[in-house]
mmCIF file of C-alpha atoms in Angstrom:
data_model
loop_
_atom_site.group_PDB
_atom_site.id
_atom_site.type_symbol
_atom_site.label_atom_id
_atom_site.label_comp_id
_atom_site.label_asym_id
_atom_site.label_seq_id
_atom_site.Cartn_x
_atom_site.Cartn_y
_atom_site.Cartn_z
ATOM 1 C CA MET A 1 -0.319 -0.063 -0.097
ATOM 2 C CA THR A 2 1.309 3.408 -0.858
ATOM 3 C CA ALA A 3 2.884 3.024 -4.524
ATOM 4 C CA THR A 4 3.425 4.334 -3.401
ATOM 5 C CA THR A 5 4.920 7.386 -2.522
ATOM 6 C CA GLY A 6 5.881 7.783 -5.714
ATOM 7 C CA THR A 7 3.867 4.805 -6.394
ATOM 8 C CA GLY A 8 2.320 4.191 -9.750
ATOM 9 C CA ALA A 9 -0.357 4.429 -12.648
ATOM 10 C CA ALA A 10 -4.331 6.162 -15.894
ATOM 11 C CA GLY A 11 -7.342 7.930 -17.601
ATOM 12 C CA THR A 12 -10.066 10.359 -17.930
ATOM 13 C CA GLY A 13 -13.499 10.147 -17.911
ATOM 14 C CA ALA A 14 -16.773 11.882 -17.320
ATOM 15 C CA ALA A 15 -16.695 11.016 -13.078
ATOM 16 C CA GLY A 16 -13.945 12.946 -11.381
ATOM 17 C CA THR A 17 -13.202 15.554 -14.435
ATOM 18 C CA GLY A 18 -13.237 18.521 -12.666
ATOM 19 C CA ALA A 19 -13.779 20.244 -9.517
ATOM 20 C CA ALA A 20 -16.505 18.822 -7.146
ATOM 21 C CA GLY A 21 -20.017 19.361 -8.224
ATOM 22 C CA THR A 22 -19.518 18.866 -11.987
ATOM 23 C CA GLY A 23 -21.487 15.591 -11.819
ATOM 24 C CA ALA A 24 -24.946 13.870 -11.611
ATOM 25 C CA ALA A 25 -27.829 15.956 -9.630
ATOM 26 C CA GLY A 26 -27.485 15.388 -6.009
ATOM 27 C CA SER A 27 -23.574 15.145 -5.791
ATOM 28 C CA ILE A 28 -21.348 17.429 -3.604
ATOM 29 C CA PRO A 29 -21.532 20.921 -4.537
ATOM 30 C CA ALA A 30 -18.189 22.718 -5.640
ATOM 31 C CA GLN A 31 -16.297 23.074 -2.551
ATOM 32 C CA PRO A 32 -15.016 26.700 -2.224
ATOM 33 C CA ARG A 33 -11.007 27.340 -1.930
ATOM 34 C CA PRO A 34 -9.874 30.037 0.626
ATOM 35 C CA GLY A 35 -9.253 32.993 -1.263
ATOM 36 C CA GLY A 36 -11.712 31.987 -4.076
ATOM 37 C CA GLY A 37 -11.956 29.301 -6.721
ATOM 38 C CA ALA A 38 -13.083 25.535 -6.440
ATOM 39 C CA VAL A 39 -10.730 22.828 -4.743
ATOM 40 C CA GLU A 40 -9.865 20.074 -7.576
ATOM 41 C CA THR A 41 -11.577 16.829 -6.623
ATOM 42 C CA ILE A 42 -11.474 13.403 -7.938
ATOM 43 C CA GLY A 43 -14.510 10.982 -7.893
ATOM 44 C CA GLU A 44 -18.112 11.860 -7.346
ATOM 45 C CA LEU A 45 -20.236 11.069 -4.090
ATOM 46 C CA PRO A 46 -23.807 12.131 -3.422
ATOM 47 C CA TRP A 47 -23.900 14.891 -0.706
ATOM 48 C CA GLU A 48 -26.499 13.055 1.182
ATOM 49 C CA ASP A 49 -24.530 10.065 1.836
ATOM 50 C CA VAL A 50 -21.353 11.781 2.967
ATOM 51 C CA LEU A 51 -23.224 13.662 5.433
ATOM 52 C CA ALA A 52 -24.918 10.731 6.771
ATOM 53 C CA GLN A 53 -21.450 8.720 6.811
ATOM 54 C CA ALA A 54 -20.335 11.866 8.748
ATOM 55 C CA ARG A 55 -23.092 11.569 11.155
ATOM 56 C CA ALA A 56 -22.786 8.211 11.863
ATOM 57 C CA LEU A 57 -18.737 8.186 12.658
ATOM 58 C CA GLU A 58 -19.703 10.945 15.259
ATOM 59 C CA THR A 59 -21.536 8.591 17.096
ATOM 60 C CA ARG A 60 -18.486 6.025 17.098
ATOM 61 C CA GLY A 61 -15.707 8.767 17.822
ATOM 62 C CA GLY A 62 -15.270 10.706 15.015
ATOM 63 C CA ALA A 63 -15.429 14.493 14.393
ATOM 64 C CA PRO A 64 -18.521 16.413 15.196
ATOM 65 C CA VAL A 65 -20.869 17.556 12.290
ATOM 66 C CA PRO A 66 -21.261 20.965 12.284
ATOM 67 C CA PRO A 67 -25.034 22.151 12.498
ATOM 68 C CA GLY A 68 -26.116 23.217 8.905
ATOM 69 C CA ALA A 69 -23.270 21.575 7.199
ATOM 70 C CA SER A 70 -24.029 21.790 3.632
ATOM 71 C CA ARG A 71 -21.383 20.802 1.312
ATOM 72 C CA LEU A 72 -18.110 18.781 2.013
ATOM 73 C CA THR A 73 -15.883 21.900 3.274
ATOM 74 C CA ASP A 74 -18.602 22.386 5.817
ATOM 75 C CA LEU A 75 -17.277 18.845 7.547
ATOM 76 C CA PRO A 76 -13.806 19.028 9.610
ATOM 77 C CA VAL A 77 -10.566 17.405 8.516
ATOM 78 C CA THR A 78 -9.976 14.595 10.287
ATOM 79 C CA GLY A 79 -6.539 12.385 11.169
ATOM 80 C CA PRO A 80 -5.376 9.533 13.103
ATOM 81 C CA ASP A 81 -6.874 10.146 16.338
ATOM 82 C CA GLU A 82 -10.465 9.702 15.050
ATOM 83 C CA ILE A 83 -9.473 6.587 13.015
ATOM 84 C CA LEU A 84 -7.946 4.825 15.942
ATOM 85 C CA SER A 85 -11.350 6.084 18.066
ATOM 86 C CA VAL A 86 -13.670 4.870 14.978
ATOM 87 C CA THR A 87 -11.686 1.346 14.282
ATOM 88 C CA LYS A 88 -11.144 0.420 17.883
ATOM 89 C CA THR A 89 -15.129 0.894 18.355
ATOM 90 C CA ALA A 90 -15.952 -0.985 15.216
ATOM 91 C CA ALA A 91 -13.300 -4.031 16.258
ATOM 92 C CA ALA A 92 -15.218 -4.341 19.864
ATOM 93 C CA GLY A 93 -17.315 -7.144 18.768
ATOM 94 C CA PRO A 94 -15.675 -9.083 15.604
ATOM 95 C CA GLY A 95 -12.303 -8.348 16.601
ATOM 96 C CA ALA A 96 -9.531 -6.697 14.439
ATOM 97 C CA VAL A 97 -5.708 -6.975 13.563
ATOM 98 C CA LEU A 98 -4.018 -4.073 15.335
ATOM 99 C CA MET A 99 -1.972 -2.420 12.483
ATOM 100 C CA SER A 100 0.300 0.682 12.350
ATOM 101 C CA SER A 101 2.306 3.183 10.222
ATOM 102 C CA GLY A 102 5.166 5.544 11.067
ATOM 103 C CA GLY A 103 7.061 4.177 14.013
ATOM 104 C CA THR A 104 10.372 4.863 12.597
ATOM 105 C CA THR A 105 11.204 8.135 13.651
ATOM 106 C CA GLY A 106 7.827 8.968 15.398
ATOM 107 C CA ARG A 107 4.994 7.742 17.273
ATOM 108 C CA PRO A 108 3.074 4.854 15.331
ATOM 109 C CA LYS A 109 0.112 5.519 13.953
ATOM 110 C CA LEU A 110 -2.546 2.687 15.158
ATOM 111 C CA THR A 111 -5.395 1.332 13.177
ATOM 112 C CA TYR A 112 -7.398 -1.686 13.951
ATOM 113 C CA VAL A 113 -8.010 -3.390 10.616
ATOM 114 C CA PRO A 114 -10.923 -5.614 10.073
ATOM 115 C CA TYR A 115 -9.975 -9.540 9.136
ATOM 116 C CA HIS A 116 -11.373 -9.446 5.770
ATOM 117 C CA GLN A 117 -9.172 -6.204 4.905
ATOM 118 C CA ALA A 118 -11.764 -4.972 2.174
ATOM 119 C CA VAL A 119 -10.345 -7.991 -0.310
ATOM 120 C CA ASP A 120 -14.127 -8.198 -1.731
ATOM 121 C CA ARG A 121 -14.186 -4.635 -2.217
ATOM 122 C CA LEU A 122 -11.123 -4.743 -4.202
ATOM 123 C CA LEU A 123 -11.837 -7.836 -6.114
ATOM 124 C CA GLU A 124 -14.382 -5.839 -7.798
ATOM 125 C CA GLN A 125 -11.636 -3.986 -9.312
ATOM 126 C CA TRP A 126 -8.581 -5.488 -9.556
ATOM 127 C CA ARG A 127 -7.720 -9.336 -9.936
ATOM 128 C CA PRO A 128 -4.347 -10.278 -10.402
ATOM 129 C CA LEU A 129 -4.317 -13.834 -9.108
ATOM 130 C CA SER A 130 -6.174 -16.433 -10.018
ATOM 131 C CA PRO A 131 -7.270 -19.930 -8.289
ATOM 132 C CA ASP A 132 -4.037 -21.604 -10.179
ATOM 133 C CA SER A 133 -1.592 -18.671 -9.176
ATOM 134 C CA VAL A 134 1.414 -19.527 -7.071
ATOM 135 C CA MET A 135 2.506 -16.327 -5.224
ATOM 136 C CA LEU A 136 5.806 -15.646 -3.420
ATOM 137 C CA ASN A 137 5.172 -13.278 -0.647
ATOM 138 C CA LEU A 138 8.359 -10.824 -0.264
ATOM 139 C CA PHE A 139 6.568 -8.134 1.974
ATOM 140 C CA ASN A 140 8.281 -8.121 5.541
ATOM 141 C CA PRO A 141 6.399 -9.754 7.828
ATOM 142 C CA GLY A 142 6.077 -8.473 11.592
ATOM 143 C CA ARG A 143 6.370 -5.297 13.610
ATOM 144 C CA MET A 144 2.543 -4.549 13.048
ATOM 145 C CA TRP A 145 3.278 -3.626 9.049
ATOM 146 C CA ALA A 146 0.218 -4.410 7.171
ATOM 147 C CA SER A 147 1.582 -5.163 3.551
ATOM 148 C CA HIS A 148 2.477 -9.224 4.286
ATOM 149 C CA TYR A 149 -0.634 -9.972 5.853
ATOM 150 C CA TYR A 150 -2.494 -8.076 3.353
ATOM 151 C CA MET A 151 -1.121 -10.188 0.885
ATOM 152 C CA GLN A 152 -1.829 -13.276 2.460
ATOM 153 C CA THR A 153 -5.352 -12.876 3.277
ATOM 154 C CA PHE A 154 -5.833 -11.603 -0.532
ATOM 155 C CA ALA A 155 -4.242 -14.676 -1.687
ATOM 156 C CA GLU A 156 -6.547 -16.980 0.676
ATOM 157 C CA ARG A 157 -9.506 -14.927 -0.802
ATOM 158 C CA CYS A 158 -8.568 -15.589 -4.340
ATOM 159 C CA ARG A 159 -7.880 -19.524 -3.313
ATOM 160 C CA CYS A 160 -4.514 -19.808 -4.784
ATOM 161 C CA THR A 161 -1.249 -20.934 -3.137
ATOM 162 C CA VAL A 162 1.138 -18.636 -1.196
ATOM 163 C CA ILE A 163 4.305 -18.683 0.238
ATOM 164 C CA PRO A 164 4.901 -16.391 3.395
ATOM 165 C CA SER A 165 9.120 -15.995 2.774
ATOM 166 C CA GLY A 166 9.525 -12.190 3.110
ATOM 167 C CA PRO A 167 12.598 -10.714 1.196
ATOM 168 C CA PHE A 168 15.708 -12.264 -0.053
ATOM 169 C CA ALA A 169 18.965 -11.022 -0.166
ATOM 170 C CA PRO A 170 20.404 -10.917 -3.449
ATOM 171 C CA ASP A 171 22.947 -13.588 -2.902
ATOM 172 C CA ASP A 172 20.265 -15.972 -1.123
ATOM 173 C CA VAL A 173 18.033 -16.388 -4.224
ATOM 174 C CA ALA A 174 19.971 -19.137 -6.084
ATOM 175 C CA ASN A 175 19.664 -21.325 -3.044
ATOM 176 C CA TRP A 176 15.837 -21.269 -3.170
ATOM 177 C CA VAL A 177 15.413 -21.452 -7.067
ATOM 178 C CA PRO A 178 15.038 -25.002 -7.177
ATOM 179 C CA MET A 179 12.016 -25.171 -4.849
ATOM 180 C CA LEU A 180 10.247 -22.492 -6.427
ATOM 181 C CA LYS A 181 10.565 -23.978 -9.639
ATOM 182 C CA GLU A 182 9.484 -27.150 -8.221
ATOM 183 C CA VAL A 183 6.105 -25.694 -6.803
ATOM 184 C CA GLY A 184 5.413 -23.704 -9.822
ATOM 185 C CA VAL A 185 5.759 -20.085 -8.367
ATOM 186 C CA ASP A 186 4.317 -17.838 -11.428
ATOM 187 C CA THR A 187 3.567 -14.598 -9.158
ATOM 188 C CA LEU A 188 5.723 -12.168 -7.044
ATOM 189 C CA CYS A 189 4.470 -9.564 -4.694
ATOM 190 C CA GLY A 190 6.752 -6.977 -2.821
ATOM 191 C CA THR A 191 8.182 -3.584 -2.478
ATOM 192 C CA PRO A 192 10.305 -2.280 -5.822
ATOM 193 C CA THR A 193 13.173 -2.737 -3.493
ATOM 194 C CA ALA A 194 12.398 -6.263 -2.507
ATOM 195 C CA LEU A 195 11.465 -7.383 -5.943
ATOM 196 C CA ALA A 196 14.824 -5.570 -7.349
ATOM 197 C CA ASP A 197 16.745 -7.770 -4.887
ATOM 198 C CA PHE A 198 15.041 -10.760 -5.730
ATOM 199 C CA ALA A 199 15.809 -10.251 -9.729
ATOM 200 C CA GLU A 200 19.233 -9.467 -9.389
ATOM 201 C CA GLY A 201 19.898 -12.651 -7.289
ATOM 202 C CA LEU A 202 18.076 -14.437 -10.172
ATOM 203 C CA LEU A 203 20.536 -12.384 -12.639
ATOM 204 C CA ALA A 204 23.550 -13.159 -10.908
ATOM 205 C CA ALA A 205 22.963 -16.934 -10.634
ATOM 206 C CA GLY A 206 22.154 -16.980 -14.275
ATOM 207 C CA GLU A 207 18.479 -18.295 -13.419
ATOM 208 C CA THR A 208 14.734 -17.464 -14.422
ATOM 209 C CA LEU A 209 11.296 -17.973 -13.247
ATOM 210 C CA PRO A 210 7.993 -18.210 -15.300
ATOM 211 C CA VAL A 211 6.746 -15.532 -13.644
ATOM 212 C CA THR A 212 3.873 -13.684 -15.380
ATOM 213 C CA THR A 213 2.622 -11.569 -12.704
ATOM 214 C CA VAL A 214 4.648 -9.123 -10.335
ATOM 215 C CA ILE A 215 2.241 -7.117 -7.378
ATOM 216 C CA TRP A 216 4.077 -3.992 -6.143
ATOM 217 C CA MET A 217 3.151 -1.034 -3.492
ATOM 218 C CA ALA A 218 4.389 0.854 -0.696
ATOM 219 C CA GLU A 219 7.176 2.802 -2.665
ATOM 220 C CA PRO A 220 7.583 4.158 -6.014
ATOM 221 C CA TRP A 221 9.695 2.344 -9.027
ATOM 222 C CA THR A 222 12.896 4.055 -9.803
ATOM 223 C CA GLU A 223 14.111 3.511 -13.484
ATOM 224 C CA ALA A 224 17.200 1.084 -12.262
ATOM 225 C CA LYS A 225 14.855 -1.102 -10.049
ATOM 226 C CA HIS A 226 12.135 -1.457 -12.690
ATOM 227 C CA ARG A 227 15.063 -2.147 -15.174
ATOM 228 C CA VAL A 228 16.519 -5.077 -13.381
ATOM 229 C CA VAL A 229 13.270 -6.829 -12.695
ATOM 230 C CA ALA A 230 11.803 -6.422 -16.369
ATOM 231 C CA LYS A 231 14.986 -7.727 -17.605
ATOM 232 C CA ALA A 232 15.159 -11.028 -14.810
ATOM 233 C CA LEU A 233 11.190 -11.437 -15.455
ATOM 234 C CA PRO A 234 10.455 -10.709 -19.116
ATOM 235 C CA GLU A 235 6.975 -12.091 -19.169
ATOM 236 C CA ALA A 236 5.684 -10.414 -15.846
ATOM 237 C CA GLY A 237 2.823 -8.159 -16.124
ATOM 238 C CA PHE A 238 3.102 -5.464 -13.261
ATOM 239 C CA TRP A 239 -0.347 -4.700 -10.663
ATOM 240 C CA ALA A 240 -0.123 -2.240 -8.270
ATOM 241 C CA ASN A 241 -2.750 -0.443 -5.653
ATOM 242 C CA TYR A 242 -2.076 2.524 -3.633
ATOM 243 C CA GLY A 243 -3.517 3.353 -0.131
ATOM 244 C CA SER A 244 -1.869 3.223 3.743
ATOM 245 C CA VAL A 245 -2.146 1.136 6.666
ATOM 246 C CA GLU A 246 -5.018 3.679 7.864
ATOM 247 C CA THR A 247 -7.045 3.440 4.739
ATOM 248 C CA TYR A 248 -6.256 0.467 2.819
ATOM 249 C CA ILE A 249 -6.455 0.610 -0.998
ATOM 250 C CA ILE A 250 -7.478 3.584 -2.509
ATOM 251 C CA GLY A 251 -6.652 3.038 -6.299
ATOM 252 C CA THR A 252 -5.570 0.303 -8.684
ATOM 253 C CA ASN A 253 -3.054 -0.051 -11.237
ATOM 254 C CA THR A 254 -2.909 -3.088 -14.070
ATOM 255 C CA PRO A 255 -0.513 -3.868 -16.438
ATOM 256 C CA ALA A 256 -2.400 -1.885 -19.068
ATOM 257 C CA CYS A 257 -1.838 1.238 -17.147
ATOM 258 C CA ASP A 258 0.893 3.655 -17.144
ATOM 259 C CA LEU A 259 3.354 2.564 -14.269
ATOM 260 C CA GLN A 260 3.080 5.399 -11.571
ATOM 261 C CA THR A 261 -0.526 6.181 -11.983
ATOM 262 C CA VAL A 262 -3.713 4.548 -10.427
ATOM 263 C CA HIS A 263 -7.491 4.902 -10.358
ATOM 264 C CA LEU A 264 -9.545 5.676 -7.809
ATOM 265 C CA MET A 265 -11.902 3.160 -6.577
ATOM 266 C CA PRO A 266 -15.504 3.642 -6.808
ATOM 267 C CA ASP A 267 -17.476 5.151 -3.614
ATOM 268 C CA GLN A 268 -14.697 7.602 -2.871
ATOM 269 C CA VAL A 269 -13.794 11.622 -3.514
ATOM 270 C CA LEU A 270 -10.189 12.785 -3.089
ATOM 271 C CA GLU A 271 -9.714 16.607 -2.355
ATOM 272 C CA LEU A 272 -6.422 17.704 -3.878
ATOM 273 C CA GLU A 273 -4.637 19.796 -1.118
ATOM 274 C CA GLU A 274 -1.042 20.589 -0.825
ATOM 275 C CA LYS A 275 -1.134 19.793 2.575
ATOM 276 C CA GLY A 276 -1.970 16.377 1.823
ATOM 277 C CA ALA A 277 -4.967 14.882 0.219
ATOM 278 C CA LEU A 278 -8.276 14.433 1.843
ATOM 279 C CA LEU A 279 -10.285 11.212 1.292
ATOM 280 C CA THR A 280 -13.953 10.732 1.608
ATOM 281 C CA ARG A 281 -15.839 7.432 1.525
ATOM 282 C CA ARG A 282 -19.332 5.599 1.559
ATOM 283 C CA GLY A 283 -20.847 2.632 1.876
ATOM 284 C CA THR A 284 -19.644 -0.622 3.699
ATOM 285 C CA GLY A 285 -16.995 -3.142 2.965
ATOM 286 C CA TRP A 286 -13.972 -0.917 3.747
ATOM 287 C CA THR A 287 -11.634 -1.665 6.108
ATOM 288 C CA MET A 288 -12.424 1.807 7.750
ATOM 289 C CA PRO A 289 -14.701 4.455 6.921
ATOM 290 C CA ALA A 290 -13.329 8.346 6.248
ATOM 291 C CA VAL A 291 -14.565 11.520 5.979
ATOM 292 C CA ARG A 292 -12.052 14.180 5.106
ATOM 293 C CA TYR A 293 -9.134 11.713 6.261
ATOM 294 C CA ARG A 294 -6.161 13.801 5.706
ATOM 295 C CA LEU A 295 -3.678 11.358 3.586
ATOM 296 C CA GLY A 296 0.233 12.221 3.852
ATOM 297 C CA ASP A 297 0.550 12.241 0.270
ATOM 298 C CA ARG A 298 0.197 15.082 -2.576
ATOM 299 C CA LEU A 299 -2.017 13.736 -5.265
ATOM 300 C CA ALA A 300 -2.696 15.170 -8.779
ATOM 301 C CA ARG A 301 -5.076 13.933 -11.466
ATOM 302 C CA ALA A 302 -3.668 12.300 -14.192
ATOM 303 C CA GLU A 303 -4.238 10.522 -17.895
ATOM 304 C CA CYS A 304 -3.616 6.914 -18.207
ATOM 305 C CA ARG A 305 -2.776 4.788 -21.383
ATOM 306 C CA CYS A 306 -5.690 2.422 -20.543
ATOM 307 C CA GLY A 307 -8.435 5.359 -20.803
ATOM 308 C CA ARG A 308 -10.122 4.704 -17.387
ATOM 309 C CA PRO A 309 -11.536 7.372 -15.417
ATOM 310 C CA ASP A 310 -10.202 8.954 -12.032
ATOM 311 C CA ALA A 311 -6.731 8.554 -12.666
ATOM 312 C CA LEU A 312 -4.278 9.876 -10.297
ATOM 313 C CA ARG A 313 -0.243 10.039 -9.477
ATOM 314 C CA VAL A 314 1.363 10.571 -5.841
ATOM 315 C CA VAL A 315 3.498 13.844 -6.390
ATOM 316 C CA GLY A 316 5.425 13.234 -3.123
ATOM 317 C CA ARG A 317 4.770 13.683 0.432
ATOM 318 C CA ALA A 318 2.814 16.575 1.883
ATOM 319 C CA ASP A 319 5.241 16.792 5.007
ATOM 320 C CA ASP A 320 8.644 16.692 2.999
ATOM 321 C CA SER A 321 10.208 20.159 3.611
ATOM 322 C CA VAL A 322 13.578 20.565 5.240
ATOM 323 C CA SER A 323 15.388 23.633 6.346
ATOM 324 C CA LEU A 324 19.175 23.296 5.611
ATOM 325 C CA ARG A 325 20.885 26.169 7.272
ATOM 326 C CA SER A 326 17.830 28.240 7.078
ATOM 327 C CA ALA A 327 17.315 27.315 3.374
ATOM 328 C CA LEU A 328 13.586 25.977 3.136
ATOM 329 C CA PHE A 329 13.593 22.803 0.293
ATOM 330 C CA SER A 330 11.386 19.920 -0.760
ATOM 331 C CA VAL A 331 13.445 16.528 -0.448
ATOM 332 C CA GLY A 332 11.122 15.228 -3.087
ATOM 333 C CA ASP A 333 11.978 18.039 -5.726
ATOM 334 C CA VAL A 334 15.891 17.591 -4.617
ATOM 335 C CA MET A 335 15.803 13.774 -5.243
ATOM 336 C CA ARG A 336 13.771 13.978 -8.501
ATOM 337 C CA HIS A 337 16.670 16.613 -9.847
ATOM 338 C CA ALA A 338 19.362 13.987 -8.461
ATOM 339 C CA ARG A 339 18.117 11.030 -10.571
ATOM 340 C CA THR A 340 17.986 13.103 -13.867
ATOM 341 C CA PHE A 341 21.971 12.987 -13.390
ATOM 342 C CA PRO A 342 23.712 10.744 -15.838
ATOM 343 C CA GLY A 343 25.124 7.826 -13.977
ATOM 344 C CA VAL A 344 23.137 8.262 -10.832
ATOM 345 C CA GLU A 345 20.928 5.085 -10.599
ATOM 346 C CA GLU A 346 19.409 5.320 -7.265
ATOM 347 C CA ALA A 347 19.458 8.309 -4.475
ATOM 348 C CA GLN A 348 19.305 9.199 -0.907
ATOM 349 C CA LEU A 349 19.729 12.545 1.057
ATOM 350 C CA VAL A 350 21.486 12.190 4.517
ATOM 351 C CA LEU A 351 20.713 14.909 6.609
ATOM 352 C CA THR A 352 22.599 15.920 9.669
ATOM 353 C CA ARG A 353 20.171 17.053 12.121
ATOM 354 C CA SER A 354 20.613 20.390 14.012
ATOM 355 C CA THR A 355 20.678 20.325 17.828
ATOM 356 C CA ASP A 356 17.910 22.898 18.087
ATOM 357 C CA ASP A 357 15.231 21.895 15.735
ATOM 358 C CA LEU A 358 14.395 18.582 14.673
ATOM 359 C CA LYS A 359 13.292 19.372 10.982
ATOM 360 C CA ALA A 360 16.346 21.541 10.601
ATOM 361 C CA ALA A 361 19.773 19.902 8.817
ATOM 362 C CA THR A 362 23.295 21.504 9.464
ATOM 363 C CA ALA A 363 24.403 19.397 6.454
ATOM 364 C CA LEU A 364 23.104 17.412 3.509
ATOM 365 C CA THR A 365 24.650 14.476 1.495
ATOM 366 C CA LEU A 366 23.339 12.933 -1.330
ATOM 367 C CA GLU A 367 24.236 9.285 -1.558
ATOM 368 C CA TYR A 368 23.886 7.720 -4.947
ATOM 369 C CA THR A 369 24.689 4.189 -6.742
ATOM 370 C CA GLY A 370 25.960 4.422 -9.973
ATOM 371 C CA ASP A 371 29.474 5.829 -11.467
ATOM 372 C CA ALA A 372 28.589 9.436 -11.788
ATOM 373 C CA ASP A 373 31.295 12.104 -10.335
ATOM 374 C CA PRO A 374 30.476 13.111 -6.732
ATOM 375 C CA GLU A 375 31.306 16.413 -7.490
ATOM 376 C CA ALA A 376 29.985 16.873 -10.674
ATOM 377 C CA VAL A 377 26.759 15.536 -8.739
ATOM 378 C CA ARG A 378 26.898 18.190 -6.352
ATOM 379 C CA ALA A 379 27.230 20.629 -8.779
ATOM 380 C CA HIS A 380 24.429 19.651 -10.416
ATOM 381 C CA LEU A 381 22.243 20.158 -7.225
ATOM 382 C CA THR A 382 23.414 23.457 -6.468
ATOM 383 C CA ALA A 383 23.057 24.559 -10.219
ATOM 384 C CA GLU A 384 19.480 23.404 -10.119
ATOM 385 C CA PHE A 385 18.584 25.372 -6.475
ATOM 386 C CA TYR A 386 19.602 28.356 -5.956
ATOM 387 C CA HIS A 387 19.145 28.461 -1.963
ATOM 388 C CA LEU A 388 20.948 25.494 -2.016
ATOM 389 C CA ALA A 389 23.900 27.088 -4.025
ATOM 390 C CA ALA A 390 23.774 30.129 -1.491
ATOM 391 C CA VAL A 391 23.703 27.596 1.434
ATOM 392 C CA HIS A 392 27.186 25.919 -0.373
ATOM 393 C CA HIS A 393 28.287 29.371 -0.881
ATOM 394 C CA ARG A 394 28.524 30.514 2.554
ATOM 395 C CA PHE A 395 28.833 27.221 4.071
ATOM 396 C CA PRO A 396 31.640 25.002 2.075
ATOM 397 C CA GLY A 397 31.037 21.447 2.928
ATOM 398 C CA ALA A 398 27.473 21.484 3.822
ATOM 399 C CA ILE A 399 26.093 20.242 0.389
ATOM 400 C CA THR A 400 28.277 17.078 -0.657
ATOM 401 C CA ALA A 401 27.694 13.860 -2.781
ATOM 402 C CA ARG A 402 29.124 10.386 -2.036
ATOM 403 C CA ARG A 403 28.782 7.341 -4.428
ATOM 404 C CA VAL A 404 27.876 4.262 -1.938
ATOM 405 C CA GLY A 405 27.342 0.566 -3.005
ATOM 406 C CA ARG A 406 24.100 0.377 -1.025
ATOM 407 C CA LEU A 407 21.547 3.036 0.103
ATOM 408 C CA SER A 408 20.123 3.037 3.735
ATOM 409 C CA ARG A 409 16.749 0.963 4.454
ATOM 410 C CA VAL A 410 13.844 1.351 6.910
ATOM 411 C CA GLU A 411 14.640 -2.424 8.800
ATOM 412 C CA ARG A 412 10.566 -2.557 9.516
ATOM 413 C CA THR A 413 9.513 -2.403 5.772
ATOM 414 C CA ASN A 414 12.562 -3.077 3.499
ATOM 415 C CA LYS A 415 11.940 0.202 1.355
ATOM 416 C CA VAL A 416 14.454 2.761 0.793
ATOM 417 C CA PRO A 417 13.571 6.042 2.314
ATOM 418 C CA PRO A 418 14.025 9.519 0.115
ATOM 419 C CA ALA A 419 16.014 10.789 3.311
ATOM 420 C CA VAL A 420 17.497 9.887 6.734
ATOM 421 C CA TRP A 421 18.379 11.794 9.389
ATOM 422 C CA ARG A 422 21.594 11.408 11.258
ATOM 423 C CA ASP A 423 22.794 13.091 14.546
#
């Protein structure tokens, strides 16, 4: 879940092609933006259904509904506290799986996820597995991260065979290939990082598997990772979905789609805001209900080669601004620029934390894999961002680049974060 940030996938259609309220009679009225204009939205819902959902959630620990609310923006924005309260109340009878997001650098955000994990909702839109599939599950198990268990439940519902292995180091893959061939593995699921590790192991061993389906989520593809997986598994179609531990699946992607685009599932509306998109849902069968729940990602409308409607892409994290010697910059913007330099395959910012401010850095090092010259990479960065150039001029050595053999990963999820902090 969460392709992505930077996750992946595409189309245009009548639904969700403008501001809220451009569709059927009785749908959500146009949402005013502070200062004028309308908030851009994707998807469409009847206002009466949204209001009923908000009032129902209020009785279960959700946010109060203001008297006289007549449009979506009249309702309060919600966050992790409301999700924890509402999902805990819902789990009191049937039980749930307690999952968390975050926790690497801050306090984990907890969600009580129902055992069904919204699989029936998902299968109405997205079917990468059949009863004949044999899937190798490369997602990390344990530590309350949801993806491994979500794919186990999804496989069970699809009545296929699943191998709950977790990720492999590249040099360990060759030892497992004979067994994987014997049982007929034809599907892999994992983060792009785990899938690329597995593919590197296959290529190094001179081996292959008859894989026709690759399911990915939780982080975006880089060109280098996608290239190695496509080389090792040339017959594979790529399937993805986008969501979070709190929301589970919001949108889906198939092999017919552009890689980094997803399509919003029905019965949902997204308000596209710089502070993070807001999700609203109606109906049953979801892992959690939502009225204006603040996601951690900035999303944008997209078009897709498949032609399906309600397409979107993940622009980046909404909270990725960092101060370097008083110069404010976006981690996502710097990373996108760094990856355009010839000879840079994968990249990551290493930030030295200020003792005075947890969101401020005193030094920045771009660590990368590839054969590019470090000083040339550093010059490429500072030439593009004038405020970083000013920092480099005033504080020589505050901005550097370093070639490495492997980037840092989050142990809990096996993902490569765009930035890591060091004291």
